Coordinates of C-alpha atoms in Angstrom, one line a residue:
Chain A
M254 CA 0.1 0.4 -0.2
F255 CA 2.4 2.3 0.5
D256 CA 4.1 3.8 -2.3
L257 CA 6.3 6.8 -2.5
D258 CA 5.8 7.3 -6.2
K259 CA 1.4 7.6 -5.5
W260 CA 2.1 9.4 -2.4
E261 CA 3.8 11.8 -4.2
E262 CA 0.7 12.1 -7.0
I263 CA -1.6 12.3 -4.3
L264 CA 0.4 15.5 -1.9
S265 CA 0.8 17.2 -5.8
S266 CA -2.5 16.8 -6.4
I267 CA -3.5 18.0 -2.8
G268 CA -1.2 21.0 -3.1
K269 CA -2.6 22.4 -6.4
N270 CA -6.1 21.9 -5.6
K271 CA -5.7 24.5 -2.4
L272 CA -9.6 25.5 -2.0
R273 CA -10.5 21.9 -2.9
T274 CA -8.3 20.9 0.2
F275 CA -8.5 23.8 2.4
L276 CA -13.0 23.2 2.2
T277 CA -12.5 19.3 2.9
A278 CA -9.7 20.3 5.5
F279 CA -12.4 22.7 6.8
S280 CA -15.0 21.2 7.9
V281 CA -13.4 18.2 9.5
F282 CA -11.6 20.4 11.3
W283 CA -14.3 22.5 12.8
G284 CA -16.3 19.3 13.4
I285 CA -13.7 17.7 15.6
F286 CA -12.3 21.4 17.0
M287 CA -16.3 21.7 18.3
L288 CA -16.3 18.7 19.5
I289 CA -13.3 18.8 21.7
I290 CA -14.3 22.2 22.8
L291 CA -18.6 21.3 24.0
L292 CA -17.0 18.1 26.0
G293 CA -14.9 20.4 27.3
A294 CA -16.8 23.0 28.2
G295 CA -19.6 20.3 29.7
N296 CA -16.8 19.0 32.3
G297 CA -15.3 22.0 32.8
L298 CA -19.0 22.7 33.8
E299 CA -19.2 19.6 35.9
N300 CA -16.0 19.9 37.4
G301 CA -16.9 23.2 38.9
L302 CA -20.1 22.7 40.1
K303 CA -18.4 19.2 41.9
N304 CA -16.4 21.3 43.5
E305 CA -19.2 23.0 45.2
F306 CA -19.5 20.1 47.0
S307 CA -16.7 18.9 47.8
N308 CA -15.5 22.1 49.7
D309 CA -17.8 20.7 52.6
A310 CA -18.9 17.2 53.6
I311 CA -20.9 15.3 51.5
N312 CA -22.8 13.3 53.9
T313 CA -24.7 16.5 55.9
I314 CA -27.7 17.1 56.6
W315 CA -28.3 21.0 57.1
V316 CA -31.4 22.5 59.6
Y317 CA -33.0 25.6 59.6
S318 CA -35.7 27.8 61.5
G319 CA -38.6 29.2 59.4
M320 CA -42.0 30.3 60.1
T321 CA -45.4 27.3 60.5
S322 CA -47.7 28.2 57.5
M323 CA -50.4 25.5 59.1
A324 CA -52.9 25.6 61.7
H325 CA -51.3 22.8 64.5
N326 CA -52.9 21.7 68.1
G327 CA -54.6 24.9 68.2
M328 CA -51.7 27.0 67.6
K329 CA -51.8 29.9 64.7
P330 CA -49.7 29.8 61.3
G331 CA -46.9 32.0 61.2
R332 CA -45.2 31.3 64.6
H333 CA -41.4 31.7 64.3
I334 CA -39.5 28.4 65.1
Q335 CA -36.9 29.0 67.6
F336 CA -34.2 26.6 68.2
T337 CA -31.8 25.6 71.5
N338 CA -28.7 23.8 71.9
T339 CA -31.9 21.4 73.4
D340 CA -32.3 20.5 69.6
I341 CA -28.8 19.8 69.5
E342 CA -28.2 17.4 72.7
E343 CA -32.0 15.8 71.4
I344 CA -31.4 15.3 68.3
K345 CA -27.7 13.7 69.0
R346 CA -29.3 11.8 71.7
T347 CA -32.5 10.5 70.0
V348 CA -32.1 10.1 65.9
P349 CA -29.8 7.3 65.3
G350 CA -26.9 8.1 62.5
V351 CA -26.2 11.7 63.6
V352 CA -22.3 12.1 63.7
H353 CA -21.2 15.1 64.6
I354 CA -23.4 17.9 65.3
S355 CA -23.3 21.5 65.2
T356 CA -24.6 25.1 64.5
Q357 CA -23.4 27.7 62.7
T358 CA -25.1 30.8 64.5
N359 CA -23.8 34.4 63.5
I360 CA -23.2 36.9 65.6
Y361 CA -25.0 40.2 63.7
G362 CA -24.7 43.4 64.7
Q363 CA -21.8 46.3 65.5
T364 CA -19.2 43.9 66.6
Q365 CA -15.6 45.0 66.8
V366 CA -12.4 42.7 66.6
N367 CA -9.0 44.3 67.6
Y368 CA -5.8 43.1 68.2
K369 CA -3.4 46.6 69.8
N370 CA -3.8 48.7 67.1
E371 CA -5.4 46.3 64.3
Q372 CA -8.8 46.2 64.4
G373 CA -11.5 45.1 61.9
S374 CA -15.0 44.0 61.3
F375 CA -15.4 39.9 60.7
E376 CA -18.1 37.6 60.5
I377 CA -18.2 35.6 63.8
R378 CA -19.5 32.4 64.2
A379 CA -20.7 30.2 67.2
S380 CA -20.4 26.9 66.7
Y381 CA -19.7 23.5 68.6
P382 CA -16.5 21.0 68.0
G383 CA -17.9 19.1 65.6
H384 CA -18.1 21.7 62.5
R385 CA -14.4 21.0 61.9
H386 CA -16.2 18.0 60.5
I387 CA -18.8 19.3 58.8
E388 CA -16.9 22.2 56.9
K389 CA -14.0 20.2 56.4
L390 CA -11.8 22.7 58.5
E391 CA -8.3 22.4 58.3
I392 CA -6.3 23.4 61.8
L393 CA -3.0 25.0 61.1
E394 CA -1.8 25.9 64.3
G395 CA -3.0 25.0 67.8
R396 CA -6.6 23.1 67.8
F397 CA -10.4 23.7 67.2
I398 CA -13.3 24.4 70.0
N399 CA -13.3 21.4 72.4
E400 CA -15.7 20.1 74.3
A401 CA -14.2 21.6 77.5
D402 CA -14.7 24.8 76.0
I403 CA -18.2 24.5 75.7
M404 CA -18.6 22.9 79.1
G405 CA -16.7 25.7 80.4
F406 CA -18.3 29.0 78.4
R407 CA -14.4 29.2 78.2
K408 CA -13.5 32.8 76.1
V409 CA -11.3 31.2 73.3
T410 CA -11.1 31.9 69.6
I411 CA -10.4 29.8 66.2
L412 CA -9.0 32.3 63.2
S413 CA -9.2 31.8 59.7
I414 CA -6.0 32.3 58.1
S415 CA -7.1 35.8 56.8
V416 CA -8.2 37.0 60.0
K417 CA -5.0 36.3 61.4
N418 CA -3.1 38.1 59.6
A419 CA -5.5 41.3 59.1
L420 CA -5.2 41.2 62.8
F421 CA -1.2 40.0 63.7
K422 CA 0.4 40.0 60.7
E423 CA 3.4 38.1 60.9
E424 CA 3.2 37.8 64.7
D425 CA 2.3 34.4 66.4
A426 CA -1.4 34.3 67.4
I427 CA -2.1 31.0 69.4
G428 CA -2.0 32.3 73.2
K429 CA -2.7 36.5 72.3
Y430 CA -5.9 37.9 73.7
I431 CA -8.0 39.8 71.1
R432 CA -10.8 41.9 71.9
I433 CA -14.2 41.4 70.6
N434 CA -16.9 44.5 71.7
N435 CA -13.6 44.6 74.2
I436 CA -13.9 41.7 75.5
P437 CA -10.4 39.5 76.1
V438 CA -10.7 35.9 74.2
K439 CA -7.7 34.3 73.6
V440 CA -7.1 32.7 70.1
V441 CA -6.3 28.7 70.6
G442 CA -6.1 27.9 66.7
V443 CA -5.9 29.0 63.2
F444 CA -7.8 27.1 60.3
D445 CA -7.9 27.6 57.2
D446 CA -11.3 26.5 55.0
S447 CA -10.2 23.9 52.3
G448 CA -13.0 24.8 49.7
G449 CA -15.2 27.7 48.5
E450 CA -15.0 29.5 52.0
K451 CA -11.0 29.7 50.9
G452 CA -10.2 33.7 52.3
R453 CA -13.1 34.1 54.3
Q454 CA -12.8 36.1 57.5
Q455 CA -13.9 34.1 59.7
I456 CA -13.8 34.0 63.6
Y457 CA -15.6 30.6 65.5
L458 CA -16.2 31.0 68.9
P459 CA -17.8 28.3 71.5
V460 CA -21.6 28.5 70.9
T461 CA -21.5 28.8 74.9
T462 CA -19.2 31.2 74.9
A463 CA -21.0 33.2 72.0
Q464 CA -24.4 33.0 73.7
K465 CA -23.4 34.6 77.1
V466 CA -21.2 37.2 75.7
F467 CA -24.0 38.2 73.3
S468 CA -26.6 38.1 75.4
M469 CA -28.5 35.0 73.4
Q470 CA -29.9 33.2 76.1
N471 CA -29.5 29.9 74.3
R472 CA -30.9 30.5 71.1
I473 CA -29.1 28.8 68.2
D474 CA -30.1 29.8 64.3
N475 CA -29.9 26.5 62.5
F476 CA -27.8 23.1 63.5
M477 CA -26.1 20.6 60.8
M478 CA -24.6 16.9 60.8
T479 CA -22.4 14.6 59.9
I480 CA -24.5 11.7 59.4
N481 CA -22.6 8.0 59.1
T482 CA -24.2 7.1 55.5
T483 CA -23.9 7.9 52.0
S484 CA -27.0 6.3 50.6
L485 CA -29.8 8.4 50.0
E486 CA -32.1 5.9 51.5
E487 CA -30.7 5.7 54.3
S488 CA -29.9 9.5 54.6
N489 CA -33.9 10.5 53.4
A490 CA -35.3 8.0 56.8
I491 CA -32.9 10.2 58.4
T492 CA -34.2 13.2 57.5
E493 CA -37.5 12.6 57.9
K494 CA -36.8 11.5 61.6
I495 CA -35.2 14.5 62.3
R496 CA -37.8 16.5 60.7
A497 CA -40.7 14.4 63.0
K498 CA -38.2 15.0 66.7
V499 CA -38.1 18.9 65.6
A500 CA -42.3 19.4 64.3
E501 CA -42.7 17.1 68.0
R502 CA -40.3 19.2 69.7
H503 CA -41.6 22.8 68.7
N504 CA -45.2 21.5 68.0
F505 CA -45.7 22.1 64.7
A506 CA -47.1 19.8 61.9
I507 CA -45.2 17.4 60.2
E508 CA -45.8 18.3 57.1
D509 CA -45.3 22.0 57.3
Q510 CA -42.8 22.6 54.7
N511 CA -42.3 26.1 55.8
A512 CA -41.7 26.0 59.9
V513 CA -38.3 24.4 58.8
F514 CA -36.4 23.8 55.8
I515 CA -33.9 20.4 55.8
S516 CA -31.2 20.2 53.2
N517 CA -30.1 17.0 52.6
K518 CA -26.8 17.5 50.7
I519 CA -26.9 13.7 49.6
K520 CA -29.9 14.4 48.0
E521 CA -29.0 17.6 46.5
L522 CA -25.8 16.0 45.3
K523 CA -28.1 13.5 44.0
K524 CA -30.2 16.3 41.9
F525 CA -26.8 17.6 40.7
T526 CA -25.4 14.1 39.5
N527 CA -28.6 13.7 37.7
I528 CA -28.6 17.4 36.0
F529 CA -25.2 16.3 34.7
D530 CA -26.1 12.7 33.3
G531 CA -28.6 15.2 31.7
V532 CA -26.4 18.0 30.7
N533 CA -23.8 14.9 29.5
I534 CA -26.2 13.4 27.3
F535 CA -27.0 16.9 25.4
I536 CA -23.6 17.6 24.9
W537 CA -23.0 14.6 23.0
I538 CA -26.0 15.0 21.3
I539 CA -24.7 18.3 19.8
G540 CA -21.4 16.5 19.7
I541 CA -22.7 13.7 17.8
G542 CA -24.2 16.0 15.9
T543 CA -21.6 18.0 14.6
I544 CA -19.6 15.1 13.8
I545 CA -22.6 14.0 10.9
A546 CA -22.6 17.6 9.9
G547 CA -18.7 17.2 9.4
I548 CA -19.2 13.8 7.8
V549 CA -21.7 15.7 5.9
G550 CA -19.2 18.3 4.5
V551 CA -17.1 16.2 4.0
S552 CA -19.5 13.9 1.7
N553 CA -20.7 16.8 -0.3
I554 CA -17.0 17.9 -1.0
M555 CA -15.9 14.5 -2.2
T556 CA -19.0 14.4 -4.1
I557 CA -17.6 17.9 -6.2
V558 CA -14.7 16.4 -6.4
V559 CA -14.7 13.2 -8.5
K560 CA -17.4 15.3 -10.7
E561 CA -14.9 18.1 -10.9
R562 CA -12.1 15.2 -11.8
T563 CA -14.7 13.2 -14.0
K564 CA -12.2 14.7 -17.6
E565 CA -9.0 14.2 -14.8
I566 CA -9.3 10.4 -14.8
G567 CA -10.8 10.2 -18.3
I568 CA -7.0 11.2 -19.3
R569 CA -5.9 9.1 -16.4
K570 CA -7.7 6.5 -17.9
A571 CA -6.8 6.7 -21.3
L572 CA -3.2 6.9 -20.2
G573 CA -3.5 3.7 -18.6
A574 CA -4.6 3.8 -15.2
T575 CA -6.9 1.1 -13.8
P576 CA -10.2 1.9 -11.9
F577 CA -8.4 0.6 -9.1
S578 CA -5.6 3.3 -9.5
V579 CA -8.2 6.1 -9.8
V580 CA -10.1 4.9 -6.8
S581 CA -7.1 4.2 -4.8
L582 CA -6.1 8.3 -5.7
I583 CA -9.1 9.5 -4.7
V584 CA -9.9 7.8 -1.7
Q585 CA -5.9 8.2 -0.1
E586 CA -6.4 12.1 -1.0
A587 CA -9.2 12.1 1.3
I588 CA -7.5 9.6 4.0
I589 CA -4.4 12.1 4.1
I590 CA -6.3 15.4 4.7
T591 CA -9.2 14.7 6.4
S592 CA -6.9 12.7 8.7
V593 CA -4.1 15.5 9.3
A594 CA -7.0 18.3 9.6
G595 CA -8.4 16.2 12.0
Y596 CA -5.3 15.6 13.7
F597 CA -5.1 20.1 14.1
G598 CA -8.5 20.2 14.9
L599 CA -7.7 17.9 18.5
V600 CA -4.6 20.1 18.7
A601 CA -6.2 23.3 18.5
G602 CA -9.5 22.1 20.4
V603 CA -6.9 20.7 23.3
G604 CA -4.8 23.7 23.1
L605 CA -7.7 26.3 23.8
L606 CA -9.2 23.8 26.6
E607 CA -5.6 24.1 28.5
A608 CA -5.3 28.1 27.5
V609 CA -8.4 28.4 28.7
A610 CA -7.2 26.4 31.9
K611 CA -4.0 28.0 32.6
N612 CA -5.2 31.2 32.1
I613 CA -8.9 31.9 34.0
P614 CA -8.6 31.4 37.2
P615 CA -11.3 28.4 38.4
T616 CA -14.5 29.4 39.4
Q617 CA -17.4 27.8 41.1
F618 CA -19.2 27.2 37.9
F619 CA -16.3 26.4 36.1
D620 CA -12.9 24.6 36.5
R621 CA -10.8 22.2 35.0
P622 CA -12.2 21.9 31.5
E623 CA -10.5 18.9 29.8
V624 CA -11.7 15.8 27.5
D625 CA -10.9 12.4 27.6
I626 CA -7.6 12.5 24.8
M627 CA -9.4 8.9 23.4
I628 CA -13.0 10.2 22.9
A629 CA -11.4 13.0 20.4
V630 CA -9.2 10.3 18.9
Y631 CA -12.1 8.2 18.0
A632 CA -14.2 11.0 16.9
T633 CA -11.1 12.0 14.2
I634 CA -10.7 8.0 13.2
L635 CA -14.6 8.1 12.7
L636 CA -14.4 11.3 10.9
V637 CA -11.7 10.2 8.7
V638 CA -13.5 6.7 8.0
A639 CA -16.3 8.7 6.8
G640 CA -14.5 11.1 4.4
T641 CA -13.4 7.6 3.4
L642 CA -16.4 6.2 2.6
A643 CA -17.9 9.7 1.0
G644 CA -14.9 9.2 -1.5
I645 CA -15.6 5.8 -2.1
F646 CA -19.1 5.6 -3.8
P647 CA -18.1 8.3 -6.1
A648 CA -14.9 7.3 -7.0
M649 CA -15.8 4.0 -7.7
K650 CA -18.6 5.4 -9.9
A651 CA -16.3 7.9 -11.8
A652 CA -13.5 5.0 -12.2
Q653 CA -16.3 3.1 -14.4
I654 CA -17.1 6.3 -16.2
K655 CA -15.7 4.8 -20.2
P656 CA -12.8 7.6 -20.8
V657 CA -14.8 8.7 -24.1
V658 CA -17.8 9.8 -22.0
A659 CA -15.4 11.3 -19.2
L660 CA -13.7 13.0 -22.4
R661 CA -16.1 14.5 -24.4
D662 CA -16.1 17.8 -25.4
E663 CA -19.2 20.3 -23.7
Chain B
M157 CA -27.7 8.4 -18.4
G158 CA -29.6 5.5 -20.2
D159 CA -27.2 3.4 -22.9
N160 CA -29.3 4.1 -25.2
K161 CA -27.8 1.6 -28.7
L162 CA -27.0 3.0 -31.3
H163 CA -25.7 1.4 -34.4
V164 CA -23.5 4.1 -35.7
L165 CA -20.8 1.6 -37.5
K166 CA -23.2 -0.4 -39.9
G167 CA -19.7 -3.2 -41.1
I168 CA -16.1 -2.0 -40.7
D169 CA -13.8 -4.2 -42.5
V170 CA -10.1 -2.3 -42.6
H171 CA -6.8 -3.5 -42.2
I172 CA -4.5 -0.6 -40.9
R173 CA -0.4 -2.0 -41.2
E174 CA 2.3 -1.5 -39.0
G175 CA 4.1 2.1 -39.9
E176 CA 1.3 3.1 -41.8
L177 CA 0.2 7.0 -41.9
V178 CA -3.8 6.6 -42.0
S179 CA -6.6 9.3 -41.9
I180 CA -10.0 8.5 -41.6
M181 CA -12.0 11.0 -43.2
G182 CA -15.9 11.6 -42.9
S183 CA -18.4 14.3 -42.1
S184 CA -20.2 14.5 -38.5
G185 CA -22.2 11.5 -37.8
S186 CA -20.0 9.3 -40.1
G187 CA -19.3 7.3 -37.0
K188 CA -14.8 8.4 -37.3
S189 CA -14.9 9.3 -33.4
T190 CA -16.7 5.8 -33.0
L191 CA -14.5 4.1 -35.0
L192 CA -10.9 5.9 -33.4
N193 CA -12.6 5.3 -29.7
I194 CA -13.2 1.5 -30.7
L195 CA -9.4 1.5 -31.9
G196 CA -8.2 3.4 -28.8
I197 CA -10.2 0.7 -26.7
L198 CA -12.1 3.4 -25.0
D199 CA -15.5 2.1 -26.5
N200 CA -16.7 -1.2 -26.6
Y201 CA -18.5 -2.5 -29.9
D202 CA -21.2 -4.8 -29.8
S203 CA -20.1 -7.4 -32.8
G204 CA -17.3 -8.6 -35.3
E205 CA -13.2 -8.6 -34.2
Y206 CA -10.5 -6.0 -33.7
L207 CA -7.4 -7.5 -33.7
L208 CA -4.7 -5.3 -32.2
N209 CA -0.9 -6.4 -32.7
N210 CA -1.9 -10.0 -33.3
T211 CA -4.5 -9.7 -29.6
L212 CA -8.1 -10.2 -30.2
V213 CA -9.3 -7.1 -28.3
K214 CA -13.1 -7.6 -27.0
D215 CA -14.7 -7.3 -23.8
L216 CA -12.0 -6.7 -22.2
S217 CA -12.0 -5.8 -18.4
E218 CA -11.5 -2.1 -17.6
T219 CA -8.2 -3.4 -16.3
K220 CA -7.0 -5.0 -18.8
A221 CA -8.0 -2.3 -21.0
A222 CA -6.3 0.1 -19.6
M223 CA -3.3 -1.8 -19.5
Y224 CA -3.2 -2.1 -23.4
R225 CA -4.2 1.4 -24.2
N226 CA -0.6 2.2 -21.8
Q227 CA 1.3 -0.5 -23.6
F228 CA 0.1 -0.5 -27.2
I229 CA -1.8 3.4 -27.6
G230 CA -0.9 7.1 -27.9
F231 CA -4.1 9.7 -27.6
V232 CA -3.8 13.0 -29.7
F233 CA -7.3 14.9 -28.6
Q234 CA -8.6 17.5 -30.1
S235 CA -9.3 19.8 -27.1
F236 CA -5.6 18.1 -26.0
N237 CA -6.6 16.9 -22.7
L238 CA -3.7 17.7 -20.5
V239 CA -4.1 17.8 -16.6
S240 CA -4.5 21.3 -15.8
F241 CA -3.2 21.0 -12.8
K242 CA 0.0 19.3 -13.9
N243 CA 2.8 21.6 -15.8
A244 CA 4.1 20.3 -19.0
M245 CA 6.8 17.8 -18.1
E246 CA 4.1 16.4 -15.4
N247 CA 1.9 16.2 -18.3
V248 CA 4.1 14.3 -20.7
A249 CA 5.7 11.5 -17.7
L250 CA 2.0 11.0 -16.7
P251 CA 1.9 7.7 -18.5
L252 CA 5.2 6.2 -17.6
Y253 CA 3.6 6.5 -14.0
Y254 CA 0.9 4.3 -14.8
K255 CA 3.7 2.1 -16.4
G256 CA 5.6 1.9 -12.7
V257 CA 8.5 4.3 -13.8
S258 CA 10.5 6.6 -10.8
R259 CA 9.4 10.1 -10.5
K260 CA 13.2 11.0 -11.5
K261 CA 13.2 8.9 -14.3
R262 CA 10.1 9.7 -16.2
N263 CA 10.6 13.4 -15.3
L264 CA 14.1 12.9 -17.5
M265 CA 12.5 10.9 -19.6
A266 CA 9.3 13.7 -20.1
L267 CA 12.1 16.8 -20.4
E268 CA 14.3 14.6 -23.4
Y269 CA 10.5 14.3 -25.5
L270 CA 9.6 17.9 -24.6
D271 CA 13.3 18.7 -26.2
K272 CA 12.2 16.9 -29.4
M273 CA 8.8 18.8 -29.4
G274 CA 11.1 22.0 -29.3
L275 CA 9.5 22.7 -25.8
R276 CA 12.3 22.0 -23.4
N277 CA 11.4 25.7 -22.0
W278 CA 8.2 25.3 -21.6
A279 CA 8.7 22.1 -19.6
E280 CA 7.7 23.8 -15.7
H281 CA 5.0 25.7 -17.5
M282 CA 0.7 25.3 -16.4
P283 CA -1.1 24.2 -19.7
N284 CA -3.1 27.0 -19.5
E285 CA 0.2 29.4 -20.0
L286 CA 0.8 27.3 -23.4
S287 CA -0.6 27.8 -26.5
G288 CA -3.0 26.0 -28.3
G289 CA 0.0 24.8 -30.8
Q290 CA 2.1 24.2 -27.8
K291 CA -0.4 22.7 -26.2
Q292 CA -0.9 19.3 -28.6
R293 CA 2.6 19.1 -29.0
V294 CA 2.7 18.5 -25.0
A295 CA -0.2 16.2 -26.0
I296 CA 2.2 14.3 -28.8
A297 CA 5.0 14.2 -26.6
R298 CA 2.6 12.4 -23.8
A299 CA 1.6 10.4 -26.8
L300 CA 5.1 9.6 -27.5
I301 CA 6.9 8.3 -24.2
S302 CA 5.0 5.6 -23.8
Q303 CA 6.8 3.9 -26.6
P304 CA 3.2 3.0 -27.9
K305 CA 2.5 0.7 -31.5
V306 CA 0.1 3.5 -32.7
I307 CA -1.2 6.8 -32.4
L308 CA -4.6 7.5 -32.4
A309 CA -5.4 11.3 -33.0
D310 CA -8.7 12.7 -33.1
E311 CA -8.8 16.1 -35.2
P312 CA -5.5 16.8 -33.9
T313 CA -5.9 20.4 -35.6
G314 CA -9.4 21.1 -35.3
A315 CA -8.4 23.8 -32.8
L316 CA -5.7 25.1 -34.1
D317 CA -4.5 27.5 -36.9
S318 CA -3.5 26.7 -40.8
V319 CA 0.2 27.4 -39.6
T320 CA 0.2 25.0 -36.6
S321 CA -2.0 22.6 -38.3
L322 CA 0.9 22.5 -40.3
E323 CA 3.3 22.2 -37.6
V324 CA 1.9 19.3 -35.3
M325 CA 0.9 17.6 -38.8
N326 CA 5.0 17.4 -39.6
I327 CA 5.4 16.2 -36.0
L328 CA 2.8 13.4 -36.7
K329 CA 4.7 12.8 -40.4
E330 CA 8.2 12.4 -38.4
V331 CA 6.8 10.1 -35.6
N332 CA 5.3 8.0 -38.4
Q333 CA 8.9 8.0 -40.0
Q334 CA 10.1 5.9 -37.1
G335 CA 8.1 3.2 -37.6
I336 CA 4.9 4.2 -35.5
T337 CA 1.5 3.7 -36.8
V338 CA -0.4 7.0 -36.9
I339 CA -4.1 7.2 -37.5
I340 CA -5.6 10.8 -37.4
V341 CA -9.6 11.1 -37.6
T342 CA -10.1 14.5 -39.4
H343 CA -12.5 16.5 -41.7
E344 CA -10.3 18.5 -43.0
K345 CA -9.3 17.9 -47.0
D346 CA -5.7 19.2 -46.5
I347 CA -5.0 17.3 -43.5
S348 CA -5.9 13.6 -45.0
E349 CA -3.7 14.6 -48.0
M350 CA -1.2 14.7 -46.1
T351 CA -1.5 11.1 -45.3
Q352 CA -0.2 8.1 -47.2
R353 CA -4.2 6.4 -46.9
V354 CA -7.5 7.3 -46.6
I355 CA -10.2 5.9 -44.9
R356 CA -13.4 7.7 -46.2
L357 CA -16.8 6.8 -43.8
R358 CA -20.0 8.3 -44.7
D359 CA -23.2 6.4 -42.5
G360 CA -21.0 4.0 -40.8
V361 CA -19.6 2.3 -43.9
I362 CA -16.6 2.6 -45.5
E363 CA -16.8 4.4 -49.0
N364 CA -15.6 3.2 -52.3

């Protein structure tokens, strides 16, 4: 099959028919290029949104208070549900499967935090020791809140690395006292949030300490927990148990969807996974459509090429070309053009994705646009084969034409 | 495009000997082009026998026909039929490509044949840069390069002025003098008068 002379013949024919070559090459190039961009963009979108979930533990349930919307046991609707520390203790005690439970009650209002002359206004959160596992906090120095802090209402705090840098600069923070609304609090730890809240200026206080300092009695705004399962059914069952428990404790109808809002992250993730399965199918449909358009483009051009070359084929046959040599000339030309163009489409598409990945910082919607290189290679091979088949039939027909017909003067 | 059968030739009995310079004459519709196509194995015939170099040429496969054309026959057409995207030298060399001669060798031979036609300096020119006479000389060089037994020329001077026609005819005569059989189809009387024998066709039969 490999015949240097034949390749030279083909290459000279390619080189001397630039427009035809360009048109064929471009439709293949574009098909592959678009397919790669599409698949890459889809993967980027998926990666971005998956990051959102990986920041926190996935097997968590979050409970937020709301307002009743149904009358229940003689109580009017419109009643605000207020959680307390007791809710947390009760849930932990009565609902099996709960591992770590905490709250993330924000301290609102005017809060001044200062160390020596440095001061600032930061997000202050009141939490339990288990919060570290729920938010996947990374402790850089010292420790997180512990049980003794909760029991003893200790005035200790854990700073996010950006708060530490804002207040302490280069100085060591552990063991030093900062003032929150002029109340001295000892820094016992510095943390970093591994994901979405990276760089946020946060301060954690033991929930009991915060309640005392900011006169909140035993109120909390919400609570969240990790559970000992990642199965959707089991997590749904736990969610239902929590709803029942909270409804019983706060005296609202269990079917009242507005009294509390419970978010089961496993279920949310499953929802996203379903969406992404859908998005992927959609991308594949478009991708296959692009490839088909490429195939049709190549077929069209090959048909025209053969028509255009009928006279040339006639001349070649008069000079002694066999039908086989005519078909192989045209088909091999098609193979060379489509595979070279397909390769360039592949390189250009992957190159653009790499450039995007390098130069555009990942966001929560887009990260690491990448493409399975084997899929791209298969798509290229498919286009080459299709282009070849598209060339074979008109070429065979042309090779059967009698030279006298092909050479007939118009 | 149905293959409508049309009986153009109605019984031709002719023997052209090796080394003859023959012209086939006739008005349009007389069947002279059809005869030439059959002689050139470009077209099939229904009945009768055609012996080329003592070999029966009938119902050949395309591949076999291509081989015979390549081996025995050189074509010269009225409209030259040069490949437009190849230069003069490459056009001349093309039959050798189908003979399996290496590129280097066939290009060298092509230059040699172009030189014989006085076109060595035009070797790198594309067909659209050549005059009609030059194109026909390139076509003759191409017909000769495979050293055929027969040159079949279909109205070789049909697209040329009288001076150039004379030149082309002189070349064909020279070719004939080297021992190659030359068959010229024409409807021009002064062209046919330059050949050794004239076969006149009328309505598919040979006159006189």
